[in-house]
Amino acid sequence: MILSQIINEIEKSFPLSLQENYDNCGLLVGDPKQEISAVLLTLDCTEQVIEEAISVSANLIIAHHPIIFSGLKKITGSTYVERAVIKAIKNNIAIYAIHTNLDNIYTGVNAEISKRLGLRNCSILLPKKGMLRKLVTFIPEASFESVSQAVFDAGAGFIGNYSDCGFSVSGIGTFRGNEQSNPAIGQRGLKEKVGEMRFETIYPVYLENKILSALFESHPYEEVAYDIYPLDNIFSRTGSGMIGDLSEPMEEKAFLAFLKKSMQATCIRHTQLRNKPVCKVAVCGGSGSFLLHKAILAGADVYISADFKYHEFFDADGRIVIADIGHYESEQFTKNLLFDKLKEIFPTFALHLSQINTNPVNYF
């Protein structure tokens, strides 16, 4: 496989446009034209992980956390980041990071946590705004079904639990082709009137190129008339955190024991228990204190995340139980998520799960 082919497939499922503006996702080290023999999947890319890649003959590492985050001014080997980059370059190993774009998609990091806890009826805790656009186009009546379906098949028309959502109304379209035109209907130089359908639908911005390509390829006209409008609506399939229901209510201590086992956590830091059954659970992989208020407003009984500071635990204020399981612990199964996705796309390609525990936090 060529590296650029692998990247293209990854970014179809986890678009780079979903990363936060402070992040540094994508190809960090390597040549897009490089031939890849095997992939190693990991949470963090360290020197030890690169040595592991060498040992299994993998020349691409896909990591959740970007090893290059805030930029490098020197590459002298004076820091663990510089040493890792030098070792990767010396051994012709590419490094690709898939971070907040994996956090911000419905099928990403938080979905993996929710799956391991058996949560049902899951939804994004803080959906993103500004991710949707509206497409308006005009289709001759005879081609309406085929063109509109091509646009839906490309990913347009999803609203919540509904697909193929659109609106249409009939009208009359007019046009006159010049001497260089090749009209699908009528003759050049003559004004034509055609029964057309005005078709409207919405789509996530990261699918725009795919949807417009489907429109142009399926539409019979030489020149396709269309309008694109930005929308401020929230998009329920992207955003931060996730909330869902347990299949059955659990007593709080029993739930914490279940959580510790399910997420293979060494310990759980938590706020005072409320002596209420746990029914609704909110989660956010990594540093998630910024979502605590949203979890409370959504009616969660427990909020699972990491990196809470001392004073932030007071913010629970008896309204919710905060369960801080640790940053590494909350995201450690990200590599399994990526393994399953890549195996689905490339069933015969060599994929390896890193066996290195890269957690920098130790417990005594």
Short mmCIF file of C-alpha atoms in Angstrom, two decimals:
data_model
loop_
_atom_site.label_atom_id
_atom_site.label_comp_id
_atom_site.label_asym_id
_atom_site.label_seq_id
_atom_site.Cartn_x
_atom_site.Cartn_y
_atom_site.Cartn_z
CA MET A 1 0.00 0.00 0.00
CA ILE A 2 1.07 3.59 -0.65
CA LEU A 3 0.92 5.83 2.42
CA SER A 4 -1.32 8.40 0.72
CA GLN A 5 -3.88 5.66 -0.05
CA ILE A 6 -4.03 4.62 3.59
CA ILE A 7 -4.35 8.25 4.71
CA ASN A 8 -7.16 8.91 2.23
CA GLU A 9 -9.17 5.98 3.56
CA ILE A 10 -8.59 6.97 7.20
CA GLU A 11 -9.68 10.55 6.55
CA LYS A 12 -12.89 9.42 4.85
CA SER A 13 -13.97 8.05 8.22
CA PHE A 14 -12.22 10.56 10.46
CA PRO A 15 -11.87 13.86 8.52
CA LEU A 16 -9.07 16.23 9.49
CA SER A 17 -11.58 19.08 9.36
CA LEU A 18 -13.02 17.78 12.65
CA GLN A 19 -9.83 18.45 14.62
CA GLU A 20 -9.74 21.38 17.04
CA ASN A 21 -7.84 24.46 15.88
CA TYR A 22 -5.11 23.92 18.49
CA ASP A 23 -4.42 20.36 17.36
CA ASN A 24 -1.87 18.84 14.98
CA CYS A 25 -3.44 15.80 13.33
CA GLY A 26 -2.43 14.12 10.10
CA LEU A 27 0.90 13.01 8.66
CA LEU A 28 3.67 14.27 10.96
CA VAL A 29 6.66 12.34 9.61
CA GLY A 30 7.07 10.60 6.27
CA ASP A 31 6.59 10.80 2.52
CA PRO A 32 3.01 10.37 1.24
CA LYS A 33 4.44 8.39 -1.72
CA GLN A 34 6.17 5.93 0.60
CA GLU A 35 5.23 2.25 0.27
CA ILE A 36 3.89 0.85 3.54
CA SER A 37 4.44 -2.78 4.50
CA ALA A 38 2.74 -2.85 7.92
CA VAL A 39 1.10 -0.53 10.46
CA LEU A 40 1.57 -0.28 14.23
CA LEU A 41 -1.32 1.26 16.20
CA THR A 42 -0.66 3.01 19.50
CA LEU A 43 -1.96 5.66 21.87
CA ASP A 44 1.37 7.50 22.10
CA CYS A 45 4.40 7.49 19.83
CA THR A 46 7.54 7.17 21.94
CA GLU A 47 11.06 5.93 21.25
CA GLN A 48 10.07 2.55 22.68
CA VAL A 49 7.08 2.34 20.33
CA ILE A 50 9.28 3.15 17.36
CA GLU A 51 11.63 0.34 18.40
CA GLU A 52 8.58 -1.92 18.58
CA ALA A 53 7.64 -0.87 15.03
CA ILE A 54 11.13 -1.81 13.88
CA SER A 55 10.83 -5.21 15.56
CA VAL A 56 7.56 -6.05 13.76
CA SER A 57 8.72 -4.53 10.43
CA ALA A 58 6.06 -1.80 10.50
CA ASN A 59 6.99 1.40 8.69
CA LEU A 60 3.87 3.37 9.64
CA ILE A 61 2.82 4.25 13.17
CA ILE A 62 -0.69 5.58 13.70
CA ALA A 63 -0.98 7.23 17.11
CA HIS A 64 -3.85 8.99 18.84
CA HIS A 65 -1.67 11.65 20.44
CA PRO A 66 0.52 13.76 18.10
CA ILE A 67 4.19 13.38 19.01
CA ILE A 68 4.73 16.82 17.40
CA PHE A 69 2.15 19.07 19.00
CA SER A 70 3.34 22.65 19.41
CA GLY A 71 6.10 22.60 16.77
CA LEU A 72 9.81 21.88 16.77
CA LYS A 73 12.44 24.60 16.54
CA LYS A 74 15.34 22.17 16.79
CA ILE A 75 15.85 18.48 16.21
CA THR A 76 18.97 17.73 18.25
CA GLY A 77 17.77 14.80 20.35
CA SER A 78 17.60 16.84 23.55
CA THR A 79 13.95 15.88 24.26
CA TYR A 80 11.95 12.66 24.00
CA VAL A 81 10.00 14.20 21.11
CA GLU A 82 13.14 15.04 19.14
CA ARG A 83 14.66 11.61 19.80
CA ALA A 84 11.49 9.87 18.64
CA VAL A 85 11.35 11.90 15.44
CA ILE A 86 15.04 11.30 14.70
CA LYS A 87 14.65 7.54 15.25
CA ALA A 88 11.59 7.43 13.01
CA ILE A 89 13.32 9.30 10.18
CA LYS A 90 16.49 7.19 10.45
CA ASN A 91 14.41 4.03 10.12
CA ASN A 92 12.11 5.34 7.38
CA ILE A 93 9.05 5.07 9.63
CA ALA A 94 6.11 7.39 8.96
CA ILE A 95 4.07 8.80 11.86
CA TYR A 96 0.41 9.73 11.53
CA ALA A 97 -1.68 11.28 14.33
CA ILE A 98 -5.45 10.99 14.65
CA HIS A 99 -6.41 12.99 17.72
CA THR A 100 -9.32 15.40 18.20
CA ASN A 101 -10.84 14.45 14.84
CA LEU A 102 -11.26 10.98 16.41
CA ASP A 103 -12.57 12.56 19.62
CA ASN A 104 -15.14 14.67 17.78
CA ILE A 105 -16.89 12.04 15.68
CA TYR A 106 -19.83 9.89 16.74
CA THR A 107 -17.97 6.64 16.00
CA GLY A 108 -14.75 7.69 17.73
CA VAL A 109 -13.09 7.60 21.15
CA ASN A 110 -16.22 8.16 23.24
CA ALA A 111 -18.18 5.57 21.29
CA GLU A 112 -15.48 3.03 22.18
CA ILE A 113 -15.80 3.85 25.90
CA SER A 114 -19.59 3.70 25.67
CA LYS A 115 -19.41 0.32 23.93
CA ARG A 116 -17.18 -1.12 26.64
CA LEU A 117 -19.64 0.07 29.29
CA GLY A 118 -22.62 -1.26 27.37
CA LEU A 119 -24.32 2.14 27.11
CA ARG A 120 -27.44 2.41 24.96
CA ASN A 121 -29.26 5.29 23.26
CA CYS A 122 -25.97 7.18 22.97
CA SER A 123 -25.73 10.76 21.75
CA ILE A 124 -23.06 13.47 21.57
CA LEU A 125 -22.89 15.46 24.81
CA LEU A 126 -21.85 18.76 23.20
CA PRO A 127 -22.67 18.73 19.46
CA LYS A 128 -20.74 21.07 17.19
CA LYS A 129 -22.22 24.03 15.35
CA GLY A 130 -21.15 25.31 11.95
CA MET A 131 -20.53 21.81 10.58
CA LEU A 132 -23.56 21.71 8.27
CA ARG A 133 -24.32 23.20 4.88
CA LYS A 134 -27.40 23.22 2.69
CA LEU A 135 -27.27 22.26 -0.97
CA VAL A 136 -29.90 23.62 -3.34
CA THR A 137 -29.88 22.40 -6.93
CA PHE A 138 -32.25 22.13 -9.89
CA ILE A 139 -32.87 18.80 -11.62
CA PRO A 140 -34.95 17.97 -14.71
CA GLU A 141 -37.98 15.96 -13.61
CA ALA A 142 -36.99 12.81 -15.50
CA SER A 143 -33.64 12.66 -13.67
CA PHE A 144 -34.81 13.70 -10.21
CA GLU A 145 -34.81 10.28 -8.53
CA SER A 146 -31.40 9.20 -9.82
CA VAL A 147 -29.66 12.52 -9.06
CA SER A 148 -31.17 13.02 -5.61
CA GLN A 149 -30.34 9.41 -4.66
CA ALA A 150 -26.74 9.85 -5.80
CA VAL A 151 -26.45 12.87 -3.52
CA PHE A 152 -27.96 10.93 -0.61
CA ASP A 153 -25.65 7.98 -1.26
CA ALA A 154 -22.67 10.35 -1.05
CA GLY A 155 -23.62 11.24 2.54
CA ALA A 156 -26.16 14.06 2.34
CA GLY A 157 -29.56 14.12 3.98
CA PHE A 158 -28.87 12.81 7.49
CA ILE A 159 -30.89 14.41 10.29
CA GLY A 160 -30.62 12.60 13.63
CA ASN A 161 -31.87 9.04 13.13
CA TYR A 162 -33.22 9.76 9.64
CA SER A 163 -31.51 9.44 6.26
CA ASP A 164 -32.42 10.57 2.73
CA CYS A 165 -33.89 13.81 4.12
CA GLY A 166 -34.62 16.40 1.47
CA PHE A 167 -37.25 18.79 0.12
CA SER A 168 -38.33 19.35 -3.47
CA VAL A 169 -40.79 21.54 -5.34
CA SER A 170 -41.50 21.71 -9.06
CA GLY A 171 -40.98 24.74 -11.29
CA ILE A 172 -39.75 25.91 -14.67
CA GLY A 173 -36.06 26.38 -15.47
CA THR A 174 -34.87 28.50 -18.40
CA PHE A 175 -31.53 28.66 -20.22
CA ARG A 176 -29.96 29.55 -23.55
CA GLY A 177 -26.69 27.91 -24.60
CA ASN A 178 -24.06 29.78 -26.62
CA GLU A 179 -22.17 28.42 -29.64
CA GLN A 180 -19.73 26.49 -27.44
CA SER A 181 -22.47 24.81 -25.40
CA ASN A 182 -23.69 21.24 -25.69
CA PRO A 183 -27.10 21.23 -23.99
CA ALA A 184 -28.56 17.93 -22.80
CA ILE A 185 -32.02 19.32 -23.54
CA GLY A 186 -32.87 21.63 -26.45
CA GLN A 187 -30.56 23.34 -28.93
CA ARG A 188 -27.75 25.83 -28.58
CA GLY A 189 -28.75 29.41 -29.30
CA LEU A 190 -32.42 28.81 -28.44
CA LYS A 191 -34.01 29.71 -25.13
CA GLU A 192 -35.38 26.58 -23.46
CA LYS A 193 -38.00 26.07 -20.76
CA VAL A 194 -37.75 22.81 -18.83
CA GLY A 195 -39.81 21.32 -16.04
CA GLU A 196 -37.38 21.03 -13.13
CA MET A 197 -37.38 20.11 -9.46
CA ARG A 198 -35.76 22.40 -6.91
CA PHE A 199 -34.02 19.99 -4.53
CA GLU A 200 -32.69 20.89 -1.07
CA THR A 201 -30.75 18.79 1.41
CA ILE A 202 -28.11 19.20 4.11
CA TYR A 203 -24.68 17.65 4.57
CA PRO A 204 -21.61 17.87 6.85
CA VAL A 205 -18.98 20.21 5.46
CA TYR A 206 -16.29 17.52 5.38
CA LEU A 207 -18.29 15.59 2.75
CA GLU A 208 -18.68 18.56 0.41
CA ASN A 209 -16.26 17.42 -2.30
CA LYS A 210 -17.75 13.92 -2.36
CA ILE A 211 -21.31 15.22 -2.54
CA LEU A 212 -20.60 17.76 -5.27
CA SER A 213 -18.79 15.09 -7.28
CA ALA A 214 -21.86 12.84 -6.99
CA LEU A 215 -24.09 15.72 -8.09
CA PHE A 216 -21.98 16.58 -11.14
CA GLU A 217 -21.52 12.96 -12.22
CA SER A 218 -25.21 12.06 -11.97
CA HIS A 219 -26.75 15.28 -13.29
CA PRO A 220 -27.53 15.30 -17.03
CA TYR A 221 -26.80 19.01 -17.56
CA GLU A 222 -23.51 20.26 -18.96
CA GLU A 223 -23.60 23.12 -16.43
CA VAL A 224 -25.21 22.26 -13.09
CA ALA A 225 -26.90 25.13 -11.24
CA TYR A 226 -26.51 24.83 -7.47
CA ASP A 227 -26.26 26.98 -4.34
CA ILE A 228 -24.50 26.25 -1.03
CA TYR A 229 -25.57 27.87 2.24
CA PRO A 230 -23.69 27.69 5.56
CA LEU A 231 -25.89 26.65 8.50
CA ASP A 232 -25.56 27.38 12.21
CA ASN A 233 -27.53 24.27 13.21
CA ILE A 234 -25.88 21.78 15.55
CA PHE A 235 -24.73 18.54 13.96
CA SER A 236 -25.64 15.62 16.20
CA ARG A 237 -22.96 13.32 14.71
CA THR A 238 -19.95 15.42 15.73
CA GLY A 239 -18.85 17.06 18.96
CA SER A 240 -17.42 16.42 22.41
CA GLY A 241 -18.28 13.67 24.86
CA MET A 242 -21.12 11.17 24.80
CA ILE A 243 -24.04 10.25 27.02
CA GLY A 244 -26.06 7.05 27.21
CA ASP A 245 -28.11 4.73 29.39
CA LEU A 246 -27.06 1.62 31.27
CA SER A 247 -29.07 -1.44 30.30
CA GLU A 248 -30.07 -1.72 33.98
CA PRO A 249 -29.60 0.67 36.93
CA MET A 250 -26.61 -0.10 39.16
CA GLU A 251 -25.73 0.79 42.74
CA GLU A 252 -22.92 3.38 42.74
CA LYS A 253 -20.15 1.26 44.28
CA ALA A 254 -21.04 -1.66 42.05
CA PHE A 255 -20.88 0.65 39.04
CA LEU A 256 -17.46 2.00 40.02
CA ALA A 257 -16.17 -1.58 40.36
CA PHE A 258 -17.66 -2.38 36.95
CA LEU A 259 -16.08 0.75 35.48
CA LYS A 260 -12.66 -0.04 36.94
CA LYS A 261 -12.74 -3.55 35.48
CA SER A 262 -14.18 -2.55 32.08
CA MET A 263 -11.64 0.24 31.52
CA GLN A 264 -8.74 -1.62 33.18
CA ALA A 265 -8.16 1.34 35.48
CA THR A 266 -5.65 1.07 38.31
CA CYS A 267 -7.71 3.41 40.47
CA ILE A 268 -10.64 5.82 40.21
CA ARG A 269 -10.67 9.27 41.77
CA HIS A 270 -14.29 10.21 42.44
CA THR A 271 -16.48 12.71 44.24
CA GLN A 272 -18.79 11.86 47.13
CA LEU A 273 -21.36 9.24 46.24
CA ARG A 274 -25.01 10.37 46.16
CA ASN A 275 -26.67 7.12 47.28
CA LYS A 276 -28.70 7.05 44.10
CA PRO A 277 -28.79 4.38 41.38
CA VAL A 278 -26.66 4.95 38.28
CA CYS A 279 -28.86 4.99 35.18
CA LYS A 280 -27.44 7.61 32.81
CA VAL A 281 -23.69 7.92 32.20
CA ALA A 282 -21.67 10.62 30.42
CA VAL A 283 -18.14 10.01 29.14
CA CYS A 284 -15.28 11.94 27.60
CA GLY A 285 -11.93 10.38 26.77
CA GLY A 286 -8.94 12.42 27.87
CA SER A 287 -9.20 15.78 29.64
CA GLY A 288 -12.92 16.39 29.97
CA SER A 289 -13.55 18.74 32.88
CA PHE A 290 -14.88 21.35 30.43
CA LEU A 291 -17.93 19.14 29.83
CA LEU A 292 -18.94 18.66 33.47
CA HIS A 293 -21.69 21.29 33.32
CA LYS A 294 -23.10 19.71 30.14
CA ALA A 295 -23.15 16.30 31.79
CA ILE A 296 -25.08 17.73 34.75
CA LEU A 297 -27.59 19.51 32.49
CA ALA A 298 -28.07 16.28 30.50
CA GLY A 299 -29.08 14.45 33.68
CA ALA A 300 -26.09 12.10 33.94
CA ASP A 301 -25.66 10.29 37.24
CA VAL A 302 -21.93 9.71 36.67
CA TYR A 303 -19.44 11.57 34.49
CA ILE A 304 -16.39 9.53 33.43
CA SER A 305 -13.32 11.40 32.20
CA ALA A 306 -9.79 12.33 33.30
CA ASP A 307 -7.41 15.07 34.45
CA PHE A 308 -9.76 16.78 36.89
CA LYS A 309 -7.99 19.29 39.12
CA TYR A 310 -8.59 19.40 42.87
CA HIS A 311 -10.93 22.41 42.84
CA GLU A 312 -12.86 21.07 39.86
CA PHE A 313 -14.11 18.15 41.95
CA PHE A 314 -16.05 20.67 44.06
CA ASP A 315 -18.02 21.65 40.94
CA ALA A 316 -19.95 18.36 41.11
CA ASP A 317 -21.68 19.91 44.15
CA GLY A 318 -23.72 16.78 44.89
CA ARG A 319 -25.42 16.91 41.48
CA ILE A 320 -23.33 14.19 39.82
CA VAL A 321 -20.53 11.74 40.59
CA ILE A 322 -17.26 12.55 38.85
CA ALA A 323 -15.23 9.42 38.09
CA ASP A 324 -11.68 10.30 36.98
CA ILE A 325 -10.16 7.10 35.64
CA GLY A 326 -6.96 8.63 34.23
CA HIS A 327 -6.06 10.02 30.82
CA TYR A 328 -4.30 6.93 29.51
CA GLU A 329 -6.95 4.62 30.92
CA SER A 330 -9.78 6.53 29.24
CA GLU A 331 -8.14 6.43 25.80
CA GLN A 332 -6.10 3.22 25.84
CA PHE A 333 -8.62 1.32 23.68
CA THR A 334 -8.43 3.91 20.91
CA LYS A 335 -5.88 1.72 19.15
CA ASN A 336 -8.39 -1.17 19.19
CA LEU A 337 -10.98 1.08 17.59
CA LEU A 338 -8.53 2.03 14.84
CA PHE A 339 -7.46 -1.59 14.39
CA ASP A 340 -11.06 -2.68 13.80
CA LYS A 341 -11.70 0.18 11.37
CA LEU A 342 -8.53 -0.40 9.35
CA LYS A 343 -9.15 -4.16 9.29
CA GLU A 344 -12.56 -3.44 7.80
CA ILE A 345 -11.02 -1.23 5.10
CA PHE A 346 -7.88 -3.30 4.47
CA PRO A 347 -8.77 -6.89 5.48
CA THR A 348 -5.52 -8.43 4.21
CA PHE A 349 -3.10 -5.71 5.30
CA ALA A 350 -0.61 -6.26 8.15
CA LEU A 351 -1.84 -4.45 11.27
CA HIS A 352 -0.25 -4.62 14.72
CA LEU A 353 -1.51 -3.41 18.11
CA SER A 354 1.26 -1.91 20.20
CA GLN A 355 2.03 -3.93 23.33
CA ILE A 356 3.80 -0.99 24.97
CA ASN A 357 2.12 0.68 27.95
CA THR A 358 2.94 4.31 27.24
CA ASN A 359 1.20 5.68 30.36
CA PRO A 360 3.62 8.21 31.92
CA VAL A 361 1.67 8.08 35.21
CA ASN A 362 2.61 5.37 37.67
CA TYR A 363 0.77 4.28 40.82
CA PHE A 364 2.35 3.02 44.03
#
